[in-house]
Amino acid sequence: MESQLKYKVFTREKSVDELVYNCNLWTSDFEFIKIEISFLKRLLITFPFKSSIPNLFEKLQLFVRDLEQSDTIRTTIHETINTHNQQLRNKIKLKKISYDNEYLNSFDDMAEEVLAYLEDYKKLKKKIYEYVIGMINT
């Protein structure tokens, strides 16, 4: 799934506090997504749906596989966020509030990756919700 939105840098003038804040927001989102993926997988695996729908089991298994792949990507990105967050916190502790363009470019790349993941994850959820709603209505 390719994201339609692209991360846009509005200013290069970012404080360390702003970067930490962004990392904390993303961490919160990614921790919630972990719980959400677990719930959706359990919902699909427990199979509480009418079994007369053609290819139901296969379709649900594909959704579970997509959720597992999404969770693997989520874990990798979350680790990157945590690494950046720790680096920023170390800068604050050491009162080394400055950072170079290379770090900022790296942060912007991560932000772009986060946005793309969040967009792709929303698309996957939308497909699952639409499919499940269709089953409930039949």
mmCIF file of C-alpha atoms in Angstrom:
data_model
loop_
_atom_site.group_PDB
_atom_site.id
_atom_site.type_symbol
_atom_site.label_atom_id
_atom_site.label_comp_id
_atom_site.label_asym_id
_atom_site.label_seq_id
_atom_site.Cartn_x
_atom_site.Cartn_y
_atom_site.Cartn_z
ATOM 1 C CA MET A 1 0.000 0.000 0.000
ATOM 2 C CA GLU A 2 1.506 3.266 -1.089
ATOM 3 C CA SER A 3 0.692 6.390 0.864
ATOM 4 C CA GLN A 4 -0.854 9.365 -0.920
ATOM 5 C CA LEU A 5 0.243 11.894 1.691
ATOM 6 C CA LYS A 6 3.859 12.951 1.863
ATOM 7 C CA TYR A 7 5.576 14.422 4.872
ATOM 8 C CA LYS A 8 6.216 18.110 4.389
ATOM 9 C CA VAL A 9 8.851 20.065 6.287
ATOM 10 C CA PHE A 10 7.511 23.524 7.041
ATOM 11 C CA THR A 11 10.520 24.880 8.847
ATOM 12 C CA ARG A 12 14.026 23.806 9.745
ATOM 13 C CA GLU A 13 13.780 25.824 12.953
ATOM 14 C CA LYS A 14 12.723 23.096 15.365
ATOM 15 C CA SER A 15 13.530 22.976 19.027
ATOM 16 C CA VAL A 16 14.677 19.783 20.683
ATOM 17 C CA ASP A 17 11.495 19.952 22.774
ATOM 18 C CA GLU A 18 9.403 19.961 19.592
ATOM 19 C CA LEU A 19 11.252 16.922 18.259
ATOM 20 C CA VAL A 20 10.780 15.084 21.575
ATOM 21 C CA TYR A 21 7.093 16.018 21.504
ATOM 22 C CA ASN A 22 6.713 14.540 18.004
ATOM 23 C CA CYS A 23 8.463 11.346 19.102
ATOM 24 C CA ASN A 24 6.154 11.068 22.108
ATOM 25 C CA LEU A 25 3.053 11.534 19.919
ATOM 26 C CA TRP A 26 4.232 8.849 17.528
ATOM 27 C CA THR A 27 5.082 6.512 20.399
ATOM 28 C CA SER A 28 1.565 6.912 21.756
ATOM 29 C CA ASP A 29 0.069 6.211 18.316
ATOM 30 C CA PHE A 30 2.259 3.153 17.761
ATOM 31 C CA GLU A 31 1.485 1.711 21.200
ATOM 32 C CA PHE A 32 -2.242 2.092 20.512
ATOM 33 C CA ILE A 33 -1.854 0.509 17.071
ATOM 34 C CA LYS A 34 -0.146 -2.495 18.688
ATOM 35 C CA ILE A 35 -3.249 -3.066 20.836
ATOM 36 C CA GLU A 36 -5.550 -2.405 17.902
ATOM 37 C CA ILE A 37 -3.763 -4.908 15.649
ATOM 38 C CA SER A 38 -3.955 -7.535 18.383
ATOM 39 C CA PHE A 39 -7.705 -6.916 18.734
ATOM 40 C CA LEU A 40 -8.365 -7.020 14.983
ATOM 41 C CA LYS A 41 -6.386 -10.242 14.561
ATOM 42 C CA ARG A 42 -8.269 -11.871 17.440
ATOM 43 C CA LEU A 43 -11.588 -10.703 16.003
ATOM 44 C CA LEU A 44 -10.787 -12.140 12.582
ATOM 45 C CA ILE A 45 -9.297 -15.386 13.912
ATOM 46 C CA THR A 46 -12.226 -16.173 16.234
ATOM 47 C CA PHE A 47 -14.442 -16.185 13.152
ATOM 48 C CA PRO A 48 -17.704 -14.833 14.651
ATOM 49 C CA PHE A 49 -19.194 -14.437 11.183
ATOM 50 C CA LYS A 50 -21.653 -16.350 9.020
ATOM 51 C CA SER A 51 -19.771 -19.139 7.318
ATOM 52 C CA SER A 52 -21.981 -19.177 4.214
ATOM 53 C CA ILE A 53 -20.022 -16.301 2.657
ATOM 54 C CA PRO A 54 -17.825 -17.569 -0.231
ATOM 55 C CA ASN A 55 -14.068 -17.530 0.470
ATOM 56 C CA LEU A 56 -14.687 -16.067 3.930
ATOM 57 C CA PHE A 57 -11.930 -18.011 5.679
ATOM 58 C CA GLU A 58 -9.385 -17.218 2.963
ATOM 59 C CA LYS A 59 -10.231 -13.510 2.987
ATOM 60 C CA LEU A 60 -9.968 -13.341 6.777
ATOM 61 C CA GLN A 61 -6.609 -15.120 6.650
ATOM 62 C CA LEU A 62 -5.336 -12.557 4.138
ATOM 63 C CA PHE A 63 -6.380 -9.756 6.487
ATOM 64 C CA VAL A 64 -4.612 -11.477 9.393
ATOM 65 C CA ARG A 65 -1.474 -11.819 7.270
ATOM 66 C CA ASP A 66 -1.650 -8.128 6.300
ATOM 67 C CA LEU A 67 -2.066 -7.182 9.965
ATOM 68 C CA GLU A 68 0.965 -9.278 10.920
ATOM 69 C CA GLN A 69 3.052 -7.605 8.220
ATOM 70 C CA SER A 70 1.849 -4.201 9.364
ATOM 71 C CA ASP A 71 2.762 -5.063 12.950
ATOM 72 C CA THR A 72 6.279 -6.066 11.901
ATOM 73 C CA ILE A 73 6.734 -2.727 10.145
ATOM 74 C CA ARG A 74 5.209 -0.925 13.140
ATOM 75 C CA THR A 75 7.719 -2.562 15.479
ATOM 76 C CA THR A 76 10.679 -1.525 13.324
ATOM 77 C CA ILE A 77 9.512 2.081 13.019
ATOM 78 C CA HIS A 78 8.677 2.228 16.734
ATOM 79 C CA GLU A 79 12.242 1.146 17.554
ATOM 80 C CA THR A 80 13.571 3.936 15.325
ATOM 81 C CA ILE A 81 11.330 6.456 17.077
ATOM 82 C CA ASN A 82 12.557 5.254 20.468
ATOM 83 C CA THR A 83 16.180 5.590 19.344
ATOM 84 C CA HIS A 84 15.616 9.163 18.172
ATOM 85 C CA ASN A 85 13.727 9.986 21.357
ATOM 86 C CA GLN A 86 16.559 8.648 23.512
ATOM 87 C CA GLN A 87 19.139 10.644 21.531
ATOM 88 C CA LEU A 88 17.098 13.790 22.030
ATOM 89 C CA ARG A 89 16.665 13.142 25.746
ATOM 90 C CA ASN A 90 20.418 12.642 26.069
ATOM 91 C CA LYS A 91 20.980 15.999 24.388
ATOM 92 C CA ILE A 92 18.638 17.618 26.895
ATOM 93 C CA LYS A 93 20.388 15.933 29.844
ATOM 94 C CA LEU A 94 23.780 17.036 28.581
ATOM 95 C CA LYS A 95 22.395 20.504 27.873
ATOM 96 C CA LYS A 96 23.576 19.973 24.318
ATOM 97 C CA ILE A 97 20.509 21.530 22.767
ATOM 98 C CA SER A 98 21.863 21.935 19.265
ATOM 99 C CA TYR A 99 21.783 19.404 16.467
ATOM 100 C CA ASP A 100 23.155 19.345 12.956
ATOM 101 C CA ASN A 101 21.428 19.224 9.585
ATOM 102 C CA GLU A 102 22.329 15.565 9.183
ATOM 103 C CA TYR A 103 20.365 14.701 12.326
ATOM 104 C CA LEU A 104 17.443 16.868 11.243
ATOM 105 C CA ASN A 105 17.421 15.197 7.813
ATOM 106 C CA SER A 106 17.399 11.823 9.547
ATOM 107 C CA PHE A 107 14.503 12.955 11.750
ATOM 108 C CA ASP A 108 12.567 14.210 8.716
ATOM 109 C CA ASP A 109 13.133 10.878 6.950
ATOM 110 C CA MET A 110 11.764 9.101 9.997
ATOM 111 C CA ALA A 111 8.771 11.461 10.107
ATOM 112 C CA GLU A 112 8.049 10.666 6.459
ATOM 113 C CA GLU A 113 8.246 6.943 7.210
ATOM 114 C CA VAL A 114 5.881 7.365 10.182
ATOM 115 C CA LEU A 115 3.345 9.268 8.093
ATOM 116 C CA ALA A 116 3.488 6.706 5.277
ATOM 117 C CA TYR A 117 3.001 3.854 7.755
ATOM 118 C CA LEU A 118 0.060 5.550 9.464
ATOM 119 C CA GLU A 119 -1.622 6.189 6.111
ATOM 120 C CA ASP A 120 -1.080 2.602 4.953
ATOM 121 C CA TYR A 121 -2.352 1.242 8.268
ATOM 122 C CA LYS A 122 -5.512 3.367 8.025
ATOM 123 C CA LYS A 123 -6.141 2.004 4.522
ATOM 124 C CA LEU A 124 -5.774 -1.565 5.785
ATOM 125 C CA LYS A 125 -8.169 -0.904 8.670
ATOM 126 C CA LYS A 126 -10.651 0.670 6.274
ATOM 127 C CA LYS A 127 -10.585 -2.450 4.066
ATOM 128 C CA ILE A 128 -11.112 -4.693 7.091
ATOM 129 C CA TYR A 129 -13.924 -2.549 8.490
ATOM 130 C CA GLU A 130 -15.697 -2.367 5.128
ATOM 131 C CA TYR A 131 -15.455 -6.141 4.716
ATOM 132 C CA VAL A 132 -16.711 -6.851 8.236
ATOM 133 C CA ILE A 133 -19.553 -4.342 7.883
ATOM 134 C CA GLY A 134 -20.542 -6.089 4.657
ATOM 135 C CA MET A 135 -20.685 -9.415 6.508
ATOM 136 C CA ILE A 136 -22.740 -7.968 9.346
ATOM 137 C CA ASN A 137 -25.277 -6.532 6.900
ATOM 138 C CA THR A 138 -25.803 -9.856 5.090
#
